[in-house]
mmCIF file of C-alpha atoms in Angstrom:
data_model
loop_
_atom_site.group_PDB
_atom_site.id
_atom_site.type_symbol
_atom_site.label_atom_id
_atom_site.label_comp_id
_atom_site.label_asym_id
_atom_site.label_seq_id
_atom_site.Cartn_x
_atom_site.Cartn_y
_atom_site.Cartn_z
ATOM 1 C CA UNK N 21 35.783 -8.611 1.036
ATOM 2 C CA UNK N 22 33.719 -7.062 3.474
ATOM 3 C CA UNK N 23 31.703 -3.976 2.703
ATOM 4 C CA UNK N 24 31.579 -0.690 5.559
ATOM 5 C CA UNK N 25 28.473 0.948 6.956
ATOM 6 C CA UNK N 26 29.534 3.924 4.936
ATOM 7 C CA UNK N 27 29.599 2.159 1.619
ATOM 8 C CA UNK N 28 25.834 0.705 2.873
ATOM 9 C CA UNK N 29 24.811 4.525 3.190
ATOM 10 C CA UNK N 30 26.011 5.503 -0.027
ATOM 11 C CA UNK N 31 24.439 2.181 -1.289
ATOM 12 C CA UNK N 32 21.353 3.084 0.283
ATOM 13 C CA UNK N 33 20.793 6.395 -0.925
ATOM 14 C CA UNK N 34 21.410 4.954 -4.887
ATOM 15 C CA UNK N 35 19.454 2.161 -4.248
ATOM 16 C CA UNK N 36 16.578 4.637 -3.253
ATOM 17 C CA UNK N 37 17.282 7.607 -5.224
ATOM 18 C CA UNK N 38 16.654 5.316 -8.540
ATOM 19 C CA UNK N 39 13.125 5.681 -8.253
ATOM 20 C CA UNK N 40 12.233 7.827 -5.551
ATOM 21 C CA UNK N 41 13.717 11.479 -7.511
ATOM 22 C CA UNK N 42 12.103 9.634 -10.700
ATOM 23 C CA UNK N 43 8.940 8.338 -10.597
ATOM 24 C CA UNK N 44 7.403 9.656 -6.822
ATOM 25 C CA UNK N 45 7.861 13.559 -7.484
ATOM 26 C CA UNK N 46 5.231 13.328 -10.353
ATOM 27 C CA UNK N 47 3.170 10.898 -8.392
ATOM 28 C CA UNK N 48 2.769 12.938 -5.421
ATOM 29 C CA UNK N 49 2.397 16.302 -6.984
ATOM 30 C CA UNK N 50 -0.518 14.518 -9.363
ATOM 31 C CA UNK N 51 -2.145 13.816 -6.034
ATOM 32 C CA UNK N 52 -1.446 16.311 -3.527
ATOM 33 C CA UNK N 53 -0.045 19.094 -5.496
ATOM 34 C CA UNK N 54 0.613 21.835 -2.908
ATOM 35 C CA UNK N 55 0.354 19.690 0.347
ATOM 36 C CA UNK N 56 3.130 17.040 -0.988
ATOM 37 C CA UNK N 57 4.839 18.339 1.719
ATOM 38 C CA UNK N 58 3.250 17.018 4.418
ATOM 39 C CA UNK N 59 2.485 13.505 2.469
ATOM 40 C CA UNK N 60 6.850 13.331 1.621
ATOM 41 C CA UNK N 61 7.306 14.224 5.858
ATOM 42 C CA UNK N 62 4.757 11.777 7.017
ATOM 43 C CA UNK N 63 5.698 9.063 4.537
ATOM 44 C CA UNK N 64 9.327 8.956 5.398
ATOM 45 C CA UNK N 65 9.127 8.794 8.891
ATOM 46 C CA UNK N 66 6.905 6.302 8.891
ATOM 47 C CA UNK N 67 9.388 4.259 6.700
ATOM 48 C CA UNK N 68 12.363 5.344 9.362
ATOM 49 C CA UNK N 69 9.823 3.408 11.866
ATOM 50 C CA UNK N 70 10.275 0.094 9.831
ATOM 51 C CA UNK N 71 13.943 0.649 9.052
ATOM 52 C CA UNK N 72 14.096 0.001 13.024
ATOM 53 C CA UNK N 73 12.105 -2.868 12.866
ATOM 54 C CA UNK N 74 14.742 -3.934 10.257
ATOM 55 C CA UNK N 75 17.596 -3.513 12.588
ATOM 56 C CA UNK N 76 16.182 -5.102 15.302
ATOM 57 C CA UNK N 77 15.216 -8.048 13.364
ATOM 58 C CA UNK N 78 18.663 -8.273 11.725
ATOM 59 C CA UNK N 79 20.593 -7.778 15.135
ATOM 60 C CA UNK N 80 18.918 -11.263 16.588
ATOM 61 C CA UNK N 81 21.647 -13.170 14.497
ATOM 62 C CA UNK N 82 23.724 -10.768 13.745
ATOM 63 C CA UNK N 83 26.230 -12.877 11.460
ATOM 64 C CA UNK N 84 23.174 -14.288 9.352
ATOM 65 C CA UNK N 85 20.908 -13.389 7.119
ATOM 66 C CA UNK N 86 17.682 -13.401 8.209
ATOM 67 C CA UNK N 87 16.393 -15.843 5.411
ATOM 68 C CA UNK N 88 18.364 -18.182 7.087
ATOM 69 C CA UNK N 89 16.923 -17.894 10.787
ATOM 70 C CA UNK N 90 13.052 -16.646 10.080
ATOM 71 C CA UNK N 91 12.137 -19.815 10.826
ATOM 72 C CA UNK N 92 12.885 -19.985 14.287
ATOM 73 C CA UNK N 93 10.945 -16.821 14.666
ATOM 74 C CA UNK N 94 7.683 -17.840 13.250
ATOM 75 C CA UNK N 95 8.196 -21.008 12.475
ATOM 76 C CA UNK N 96 9.073 -23.369 9.209
ATOM 77 C CA UNK N 97 5.547 -22.760 6.701
ATOM 78 C CA UNK N 98 5.178 -19.195 7.467
ATOM 79 C CA UNK N 99 8.936 -17.917 7.184
ATOM 80 C CA UNK N 100 8.386 -20.141 3.601
ATOM 81 C CA UNK N 101 5.365 -18.654 3.113
ATOM 82 C CA UNK N 102 6.844 -15.450 3.346
ATOM 83 C CA UNK N 103 9.620 -15.835 1.534
ATOM 84 C CA UNK N 104 7.639 -16.306 -1.389
ATOM 85 C CA UNK N 105 5.760 -13.244 -1.034
ATOM 86 C CA UNK N 106 8.956 -11.418 -0.814
ATOM 87 C CA UNK N 107 10.627 -13.276 -4.060
ATOM 88 C CA UNK N 108 7.587 -12.395 -5.941
ATOM 89 C CA UNK N 109 7.772 -9.042 -4.662
ATOM 90 C CA UNK N 110 11.076 -8.657 -6.436
ATOM 91 C CA UNK N 111 10.550 -9.973 -9.436
ATOM 92 C CA UNK N 112 7.650 -7.872 -9.897
ATOM 93 C CA UNK N 113 9.181 -4.694 -8.794
ATOM 94 C CA UNK N 114 11.963 -5.784 -11.031
ATOM 95 C CA UNK N 115 9.663 -6.393 -14.229
ATOM 96 C CA UNK N 116 8.568 -2.583 -13.186
ATOM 97 C CA UNK N 117 11.943 -1.260 -13.594
ATOM 98 C CA UNK N 118 12.602 -2.390 -16.853
ATOM 99 C CA UNK N 119 8.912 -1.491 -18.238
ATOM 100 C CA UNK N 120 9.880 2.021 -17.015
ATOM 101 C CA UNK N 121 13.217 1.778 -18.431
ATOM 102 C CA UNK N 122 11.427 0.347 -21.596
ATOM 103 C CA UNK N 123 8.695 3.381 -21.731
ATOM 104 C CA UNK N 124 11.877 5.819 -21.360
ATOM 105 C CA UNK N 125 13.887 5.304 -23.787
ATOM 106 C CA UNK N 126 11.543 3.966 -25.690
ATOM 107 C CA UNK N 127 9.805 7.754 -26.400
ATOM 108 C CA UNK N 128 12.355 9.466 -25.983
ATOM 109 C CA UNK N 129 15.905 7.913 -28.008
ATOM 110 C CA UNK N 130 14.487 4.532 -29.323
ATOM 111 C CA UNK N 131 11.560 5.109 -31.028
ATOM 112 C CA UNK N 132 10.822 2.065 -33.156
ATOM 113 C CA UNK N 133 13.013 -0.196 -31.811
ATOM 114 C CA UNK N 134 10.954 -3.361 -30.260
ATOM 115 C CA UNK N 135 9.974 -2.964 -26.776
ATOM 116 C CA UNK N 136 11.259 -6.694 -26.359
ATOM 117 C CA UNK N 137 15.145 -5.835 -27.537
ATOM 118 C CA UNK N 138 15.068 -3.606 -25.071
ATOM 119 C CA UNK N 139 14.680 -5.364 -22.304
ATOM 120 C CA UNK N 140 16.448 -7.771 -23.323
ATOM 121 C CA UNK N 141 19.540 -6.147 -23.220
ATOM 122 C CA UNK N 142 18.173 -4.652 -19.880
ATOM 123 C CA UNK N 143 17.793 -8.436 -18.456
ATOM 124 C CA UNK N 144 21.667 -9.450 -19.809
ATOM 125 C CA UNK N 145 22.682 -6.239 -17.232
ATOM 126 C CA UNK N 146 20.532 -7.080 -14.682
ATOM 127 C CA UNK N 147 21.478 -11.091 -14.502
ATOM 128 C CA UNK N 148 25.194 -10.388 -14.877
ATOM 129 C CA UNK N 149 24.916 -7.547 -11.852
ATOM 130 C CA UNK N 150 22.876 -9.823 -9.372
ATOM 131 C CA UNK N 151 24.881 -13.062 -10.228
ATOM 132 C CA UNK N 152 28.091 -11.074 -8.809
ATOM 133 C CA UNK N 153 26.854 -10.940 -5.216
ATOM 134 C CA UNK N 154 25.556 -8.319 -2.691
ATOM 135 C CA UNK N 155 29.648 -7.034 -2.243
ATOM 136 C CA UNK N 156 29.994 -6.195 -6.017
ATOM 137 C CA UNK N 157 26.614 -4.431 -6.379
ATOM 138 C CA UNK N 158 27.512 -2.130 -3.183
ATOM 139 C CA UNK N 159 31.291 -1.408 -4.798
ATOM 140 C CA UNK N 160 29.318 -0.351 -7.924
ATOM 141 C CA UNK N 161 27.274 1.632 -6.342
ATOM 142 C CA UNK N 162 30.204 3.590 -4.639
ATOM 143 C CA UNK N 163 31.438 4.354 -7.827
ATOM 144 C CA UNK N 164 27.483 6.246 -9.013
ATOM 145 C CA UNK N 165 26.991 8.089 -6.051
ATOM 146 C CA UNK N 166 29.778 10.843 -6.246
ATOM 147 C CA UNK N 167 28.272 11.410 -9.840
ATOM 148 C CA UNK N 168 24.979 11.488 -8.159
ATOM 149 C CA UNK N 169 25.674 14.077 -5.138
ATOM 150 C CA UNK N 170 27.286 16.404 -8.442
ATOM 151 C CA UNK N 171 24.286 16.266 -10.569
ATOM 152 C CA UNK N 172 21.929 16.740 -7.860
ATOM 153 C CA UNK N 173 23.427 19.875 -7.193
ATOM 154 C CA UNK N 174 23.737 20.893 -10.726
ATOM 155 C CA UNK N 175 20.226 19.896 -11.635
ATOM 156 C CA UNK N 176 19.295 22.333 -8.216
ATOM 157 C CA UNK N 177 20.471 24.885 -9.225
ATOM 158 C CA UNK N 178 19.131 24.959 -12.428
ATOM 159 C CA UNK N 179 15.623 25.310 -10.501
ATOM 160 C CA UNK N 180 16.266 27.902 -8.437
ATOM 161 C CA UNK N 181 16.633 30.664 -11.096
ATOM 162 C CA UNK N 182 13.169 30.459 -12.434
ATOM 163 C CA UNK N 183 11.397 29.439 -9.220
ATOM 164 C CA UNK N 184 8.468 31.643 -8.325
ATOM 165 C CA UNK N 185 8.867 31.522 -4.550
ATOM 166 C CA UNK N 186 5.634 33.777 -4.306
ATOM 167 C CA UNK N 187 4.345 30.608 -4.409
ATOM 168 C CA UNK N 188 5.369 29.439 -1.453
ATOM 169 C CA UNK N 189 1.972 30.588 0.921
ATOM 170 C CA UNK N 190 0.079 27.834 -1.248
ATOM 171 C CA UNK N 191 2.365 25.190 0.434
ATOM 172 C CA UNK N 192 0.949 26.417 3.745
ATOM 173 C CA UNK N 193 -2.879 27.359 2.768
ATOM 174 C CA UNK N 194 -3.854 23.881 1.436
ATOM 175 C CA UNK N 195 -5.105 20.481 3.401
ATOM 176 C CA UNK N 196 -7.378 17.889 2.910
ATOM 177 C CA UNK N 197 -6.784 15.136 5.992
ATOM 178 C CA UNK N 198 -7.858 12.519 4.266
ATOM 179 C CA UNK N 199 -5.781 12.786 0.991
ATOM 180 C CA UNK N 200 -2.824 13.589 2.771
ATOM 181 C CA UNK N 201 -3.246 10.198 4.864
ATOM 182 C CA UNK N 202 -3.884 8.222 1.730
ATOM 183 C CA UNK N 203 -0.484 9.675 -0.224
ATOM 184 C CA UNK N 204 1.574 9.291 2.969
ATOM 185 C CA UNK N 205 0.486 5.047 2.954
ATOM 186 C CA UNK N 206 1.692 6.275 -1.229
ATOM 187 C CA UNK N 207 4.862 7.663 0.272
ATOM 188 C CA UNK N 208 5.635 5.147 2.700
ATOM 189 C CA UNK N 209 6.354 2.329 0.384
ATOM 190 C CA UNK N 210 8.816 3.971 -1.997
ATOM 191 C CA UNK N 211 10.549 4.950 1.346
ATOM 192 C CA UNK N 212 9.687 1.553 2.677
ATOM 193 C CA UNK N 213 12.198 -0.959 1.100
ATOM 194 C CA UNK N 214 14.205 -1.703 3.866
ATOM 195 C CA UNK N 215 13.435 -5.396 3.910
ATOM 196 C CA UNK N 216 15.714 -6.344 1.125
ATOM 197 C CA UNK N 217 18.506 -4.942 3.922
ATOM 198 C CA UNK N 218 18.240 -8.016 5.930
ATOM 199 C CA UNK N 219 20.096 -9.991 3.132
ATOM 200 C CA UNK N 220 23.486 -7.613 3.511
ATOM 201 C CA UNK N 221 24.502 -10.298 6.094
ATOM 202 C CA UNK N 222 26.352 -11.999 6.515
ATOM 203 C CA UNK N 223 28.851 -9.486 3.927
ATOM 204 C CA UNK N 224 28.017 -6.658 6.621
ATOM 205 C CA UNK N 225 27.499 -7.229 10.545
ATOM 206 C CA UNK N 226 23.906 -5.537 11.590
ATOM 207 C CA UNK N 227 24.417 -3.314 14.260
ATOM 208 C CA UNK N 228 23.179 -0.118 15.882
ATOM 209 C CA UNK N 229 25.234 1.903 14.277
ATOM 210 C CA UNK N 230 24.013 0.274 11.113
ATOM 211 C CA UNK N 231 20.865 1.803 12.313
ATOM 212 C CA UNK N 232 21.738 5.466 12.039
ATOM 213 C CA UNK N 233 23.631 5.646 9.069
ATOM 214 C CA UNK N 234 20.633 3.695 7.183
ATOM 215 C CA UNK N 235 18.104 6.955 8.868
ATOM 216 C CA UNK N 236 20.807 9.299 7.475
ATOM 217 C CA UNK N 237 20.714 7.520 4.207
ATOM 218 C CA UNK N 238 16.996 7.762 4.516
ATOM 219 C CA UNK N 239 17.307 11.532 5.498
ATOM 220 C CA UNK N 240 19.462 12.589 2.706
ATOM 221 C CA UNK N 241 16.667 10.992 -0.102
ATOM 222 C CA UNK N 242 14.039 12.708 1.385
ATOM 223 C CA UNK N 243 15.286 15.509 1.194
ATOM 224 C CA UNK N 244 16.295 15.425 -2.044
ATOM 225 C CA UNK N 245 12.842 14.387 -3.207
ATOM 226 C CA UNK N 246 11.353 17.291 -1.136
ATOM 227 C CA UNK N 247 13.294 19.909 -2.749
ATOM 228 C CA UNK N 248 13.005 18.564 -5.960
ATOM 229 C CA UNK N 249 8.892 18.425 -5.692
ATOM 230 C CA UNK N 250 9.087 21.818 -3.958
ATOM 231 C CA UNK N 251 11.368 23.004 -7.132
ATOM 232 C CA UNK N 252 9.572 21.543 -9.962
ATOM 233 C CA UNK N 253 6.243 23.104 -8.345
ATOM 234 C CA UNK N 254 7.584 26.456 -8.018
ATOM 235 C CA UNK N 255 8.868 26.259 -12.088
ATOM 236 C CA UNK N 256 6.224 24.203 -13.698
ATOM 237 C CA UNK N 257 3.715 25.633 -11.429
ATOM 238 C CA UNK N 258 0.032 22.822 -10.324
ATOM 239 C CA UNK N 259 -1.148 22.443 -13.541
ATOM 240 C CA UNK N 260 1.894 22.098 -15.814
ATOM 241 C CA UNK N 261 3.547 19.707 -12.615
ATOM 242 C CA UNK N 262 0.797 17.515 -13.263
ATOM 243 C CA UNK N 263 1.870 16.568 -17.135
ATOM 244 C CA UNK N 264 5.621 15.987 -16.573
ATOM 245 C CA UNK N 265 6.400 12.848 -16.295
ATOM 246 C CA UNK N 266 10.188 13.265 -15.526
ATOM 247 C CA UNK N 267 10.282 17.106 -14.504
ATOM 248 C CA UNK N 268 14.190 16.938 -14.154
ATOM 249 C CA UNK N 269 14.783 16.304 -17.466
ATOM 250 C CA UNK N 270 12.128 18.656 -18.535
ATOM 251 C CA UNK N 271 13.770 21.116 -16.472
ATOM 252 C CA UNK N 272 17.064 20.782 -17.355
ATOM 253 C CA UNK N 273 15.691 21.149 -20.988
ATOM 254 C CA UNK N 274 13.961 24.080 -20.894
ATOM 255 C CA UNK N 275 16.804 25.855 -19.265
ATOM 256 C CA UNK N 276 18.341 29.448 -20.256
ATOM 257 C CA UNK N 277 21.809 27.584 -20.172
ATOM 258 C CA UNK N 278 23.317 26.549 -23.396
ATOM 259 C CA UNK N 279 26.591 25.815 -21.723
ATOM 260 C CA UNK N 280 27.282 22.275 -20.655
ATOM 261 C CA UNK N 281 24.872 22.840 -17.446
ATOM 262 C CA UNK N 282 21.954 23.454 -20.490
ATOM 263 C CA UNK N 283 22.748 20.255 -22.085
ATOM 264 C CA UNK N 284 23.643 17.665 -18.900
ATOM 265 C CA UNK N 285 20.441 15.393 -19.612
ATOM 266 C CA UNK N 286 23.090 12.633 -21.334
ATOM 267 C CA UNK N 287 24.449 12.946 -17.421
ATOM 268 C CA UNK N 288 20.904 12.751 -15.597
ATOM 269 C CA UNK N 289 19.528 9.749 -18.075
ATOM 270 C CA UNK N 290 23.010 7.810 -17.595
ATOM 271 C CA UNK N 291 23.030 8.280 -13.837
ATOM 272 C CA UNK N 292 19.213 7.397 -13.649
ATOM 273 C CA UNK N 293 19.851 4.173 -15.891
ATOM 274 C CA UNK N 294 23.138 3.459 -13.929
ATOM 275 C CA UNK N 295 21.666 3.265 -10.222
ATOM 276 C CA UNK N 296 18.268 1.655 -12.130
ATOM 277 C CA UNK N 297 20.156 -1.436 -12.503
ATOM 278 C CA UNK N 298 21.642 -1.309 -8.784
ATOM 279 C CA UNK N 299 18.273 -1.274 -7.683
ATOM 280 C CA UNK N 300 16.826 -3.998 -9.798
ATOM 281 C CA UNK N 301 19.624 -6.046 -9.653
ATOM 282 C CA UNK N 302 19.918 -6.096 -5.763
ATOM 283 C CA UNK N 303 16.162 -7.009 -6.103
ATOM 284 C CA UNK N 304 17.244 -9.796 -8.131
ATOM 285 C CA UNK N 305 20.348 -10.850 -5.529
ATOM 286 C CA UNK N 306 17.257 -11.060 -3.169
ATOM 287 C CA UNK N 307 15.528 -12.948 -5.142
ATOM 288 C CA UNK N 308 18.160 -15.277 -5.638
ATOM 289 C CA UNK N 309 18.414 -15.817 -1.794
ATOM 290 C CA UNK N 310 15.174 -16.137 -1.154
ATOM 291 C CA UNK N 311 14.464 -18.787 -4.053
ATOM 292 C CA UNK N 312 17.807 -20.834 -2.738
ATOM 293 C CA UNK N 313 16.637 -21.527 0.656
ATOM 294 C CA UNK N 314 13.091 -22.336 -1.083
ATOM 295 C CA UNK N 315 15.112 -24.766 -2.908
ATOM 296 C CA UNK N 316 17.514 -25.746 -0.571
ATOM 297 C CA UNK N 317 20.927 -24.748 -2.934
ATOM 298 C CA UNK N 318 19.158 -27.079 -5.895
ATOM 299 C CA UNK N 319 20.081 -25.756 -9.067
ATOM 300 C CA UNK N 320 21.535 -22.156 -7.342
ATOM 301 C CA UNK N 321 23.845 -21.238 -10.507
ATOM 302 C CA UNK N 322 20.006 -21.285 -12.278
ATOM 303 C CA UNK N 323 18.101 -18.887 -10.032
ATOM 304 C CA UNK N 324 19.249 -15.444 -11.315
ATOM 305 C CA UNK N 325 18.618 -16.304 -14.700
ATOM 306 C CA UNK N 326 15.696 -17.719 -13.839
ATOM 307 C CA UNK N 327 13.894 -15.414 -11.814
ATOM 308 C CA UNK N 328 15.122 -12.262 -14.750
ATOM 309 C CA UNK N 329 13.472 -14.283 -17.343
ATOM 310 C CA UNK N 330 9.863 -13.624 -15.336
ATOM 311 C CA UNK N 331 10.615 -10.335 -14.678
ATOM 312 C CA UNK N 332 11.604 -9.690 -18.552
ATOM 313 C CA UNK N 333 8.239 -11.986 -19.171
ATOM 314 C CA UNK N 334 5.871 -9.645 -17.295
ATOM 315 C CA UNK N 335 7.995 -6.590 -17.993
ATOM 316 C CA UNK N 336 7.412 -7.901 -22.064
ATOM 317 C CA UNK N 337 3.557 -8.428 -21.208
ATOM 318 C CA UNK N 338 2.819 -4.812 -20.034
ATOM 319 C CA UNK N 339 4.503 -3.185 -22.814
ATOM 320 C CA UNK N 340 1.729 -4.925 -24.731
ATOM 321 C CA UNK N 341 -0.773 -3.970 -22.616
ATOM 322 C CA UNK N 342 0.030 -0.736 -21.073
ATOM 323 C CA UNK N 343 -3.250 0.690 -19.955
ATOM 324 C CA UNK N 344 -3.373 -3.172 -17.349
ATOM 325 C CA UNK N 345 0.130 -1.686 -16.586
ATOM 326 C CA UNK N 346 -0.686 2.292 -15.868
ATOM 327 C CA UNK N 347 -4.011 0.820 -14.183
ATOM 328 C CA UNK N 348 -1.666 -1.183 -11.385
ATOM 329 C CA UNK N 349 1.193 0.880 -11.113
ATOM 330 C CA UNK N 350 -1.175 3.900 -10.192
ATOM 331 C CA UNK N 351 -3.809 1.182 -8.122
ATOM 332 C CA UNK N 352 -4.074 1.749 -4.479
ATOM 333 C CA UNK N 353 -5.128 -1.718 -3.480
ATOM 334 C CA UNK N 354 -0.833 -2.581 -4.901
ATOM 335 C CA UNK N 355 0.158 0.267 -2.433
ATOM 336 C CA UNK N 356 -1.558 -1.578 0.467
ATOM 337 C CA UNK N 357 -0.029 -5.267 -1.011
ATOM 338 C CA UNK N 358 3.385 -3.371 -1.686
ATOM 339 C CA UNK N 359 3.337 -1.996 2.777
ATOM 340 C CA UNK N 360 1.962 -5.597 3.672
ATOM 341 C CA UNK N 361 5.646 -7.431 2.061
ATOM 342 C CA UNK N 362 7.517 -3.592 3.301
ATOM 343 C CA UNK N 363 6.035 -4.349 6.762
ATOM 344 C CA UNK N 364 7.721 -7.956 7.135
ATOM 345 C CA UNK N 365 10.218 -6.675 10.108
ATOM 346 C CA UNK N 366 7.564 -5.734 11.730
ATOM 347 C CA UNK N 367 5.317 -9.086 12.418
ATOM 348 C CA UNK N 368 8.979 -10.845 12.787
ATOM 349 C CA UNK N 369 10.627 -8.316 15.371
ATOM 350 C CA UNK N 370 6.927 -8.197 17.429
ATOM 351 C CA UNK N 371 7.067 -11.958 17.043
ATOM 352 C CA UNK N 372 10.196 -12.268 18.263
ATOM 353 C CA UNK N 373 9.924 -10.515 21.482
ATOM 354 C CA UNK N 374 6.587 -12.243 22.438
ATOM 355 C CA UNK N 375 8.264 -15.680 21.946
ATOM 356 C CA UNK N 376 11.423 -14.863 23.891
ATOM 357 C CA UNK N 377 10.055 -12.470 26.499
ATOM 358 C CA UNK N 378 7.575 -15.633 27.256
ATOM 359 C CA UNK N 379 10.734 -17.634 27.209
ATOM 360 C CA UNK N 380 12.515 -15.640 29.876
ATOM 361 C CA UNK N 381 9.500 -15.379 32.065
ATOM 362 C CA UNK N 382 9.522 -19.908 31.617
ATOM 363 C CA UNK N 383 13.209 -19.313 33.090
ATOM 364 C CA UNK N 384 12.655 -16.955 35.803
ATOM 365 C CA UNK N 385 10.036 -19.553 37.235
#
């Protein structure tokens, strides 16, 4: 069953929101404080440029995935190297998802539970979801999307009554160009994961209409992050906000509502957990497609379980070495490495343009 472009729009929102709304907001508050809106605007704008390159690369052969035709652009060995980079990035990123899940539930609800047990349970769910394929993942995200919209709306409704809007002028009076540039690059890496969307083909034809839908999805995610960042600052202030690891959850717990709205944190937790599974499963699915190409389809049924086990092993290492986890999680060197991998569509599109243009000049001569 083929997916539609609006389904891809909803999938993109769920995919990106699983990370940005939970982890980017406290990160940008800690780093940029009042001028975080500058980094968000610039970072999101730059990520849309990467999206433009991604769609134009996918359009070269619309009914094929980039993994299959990329060698025609950059050569066989360079393409394999890029696939190894992307595969490693996907597996590593999935391990971060798993460890974030363990840290959250281990510190809030499952204290005393061995991290490896939680990681294995999560890994089984991710493994099963990734093995179902892209179409099934998209249909699962459809079910989450409506709940996500309702949950975000109610959460913002809880933020507004206690917000101190007298702080708004501070958003315009604090500027540090150097910090803004650095944080814009960091924000860009959160919004620029478009390279994995090259793998929606052949389930979905890559074309300009898809660009419009995904750009709209990117803007919607940006607006939810921007509003969430702003309301977190207006409610908690710049100093207390830096100490909040999960701002949305803290806002619900500290609200004055005693009814269903004030006790809706299980809904938020369930929503984030579901969207995280979608995010991690798609990463493992992409990694398995890369591995399948590199191994020429040998042992295909073992790829998803094997890659998931590697992610669990990395997450288990981090659970035993939290200092190393937080050091790499907050490292700007990791940000640069993330950006290099996320810009893979840019390299391919530029090389394809130069190569095809050169061929056209030879034909005209």
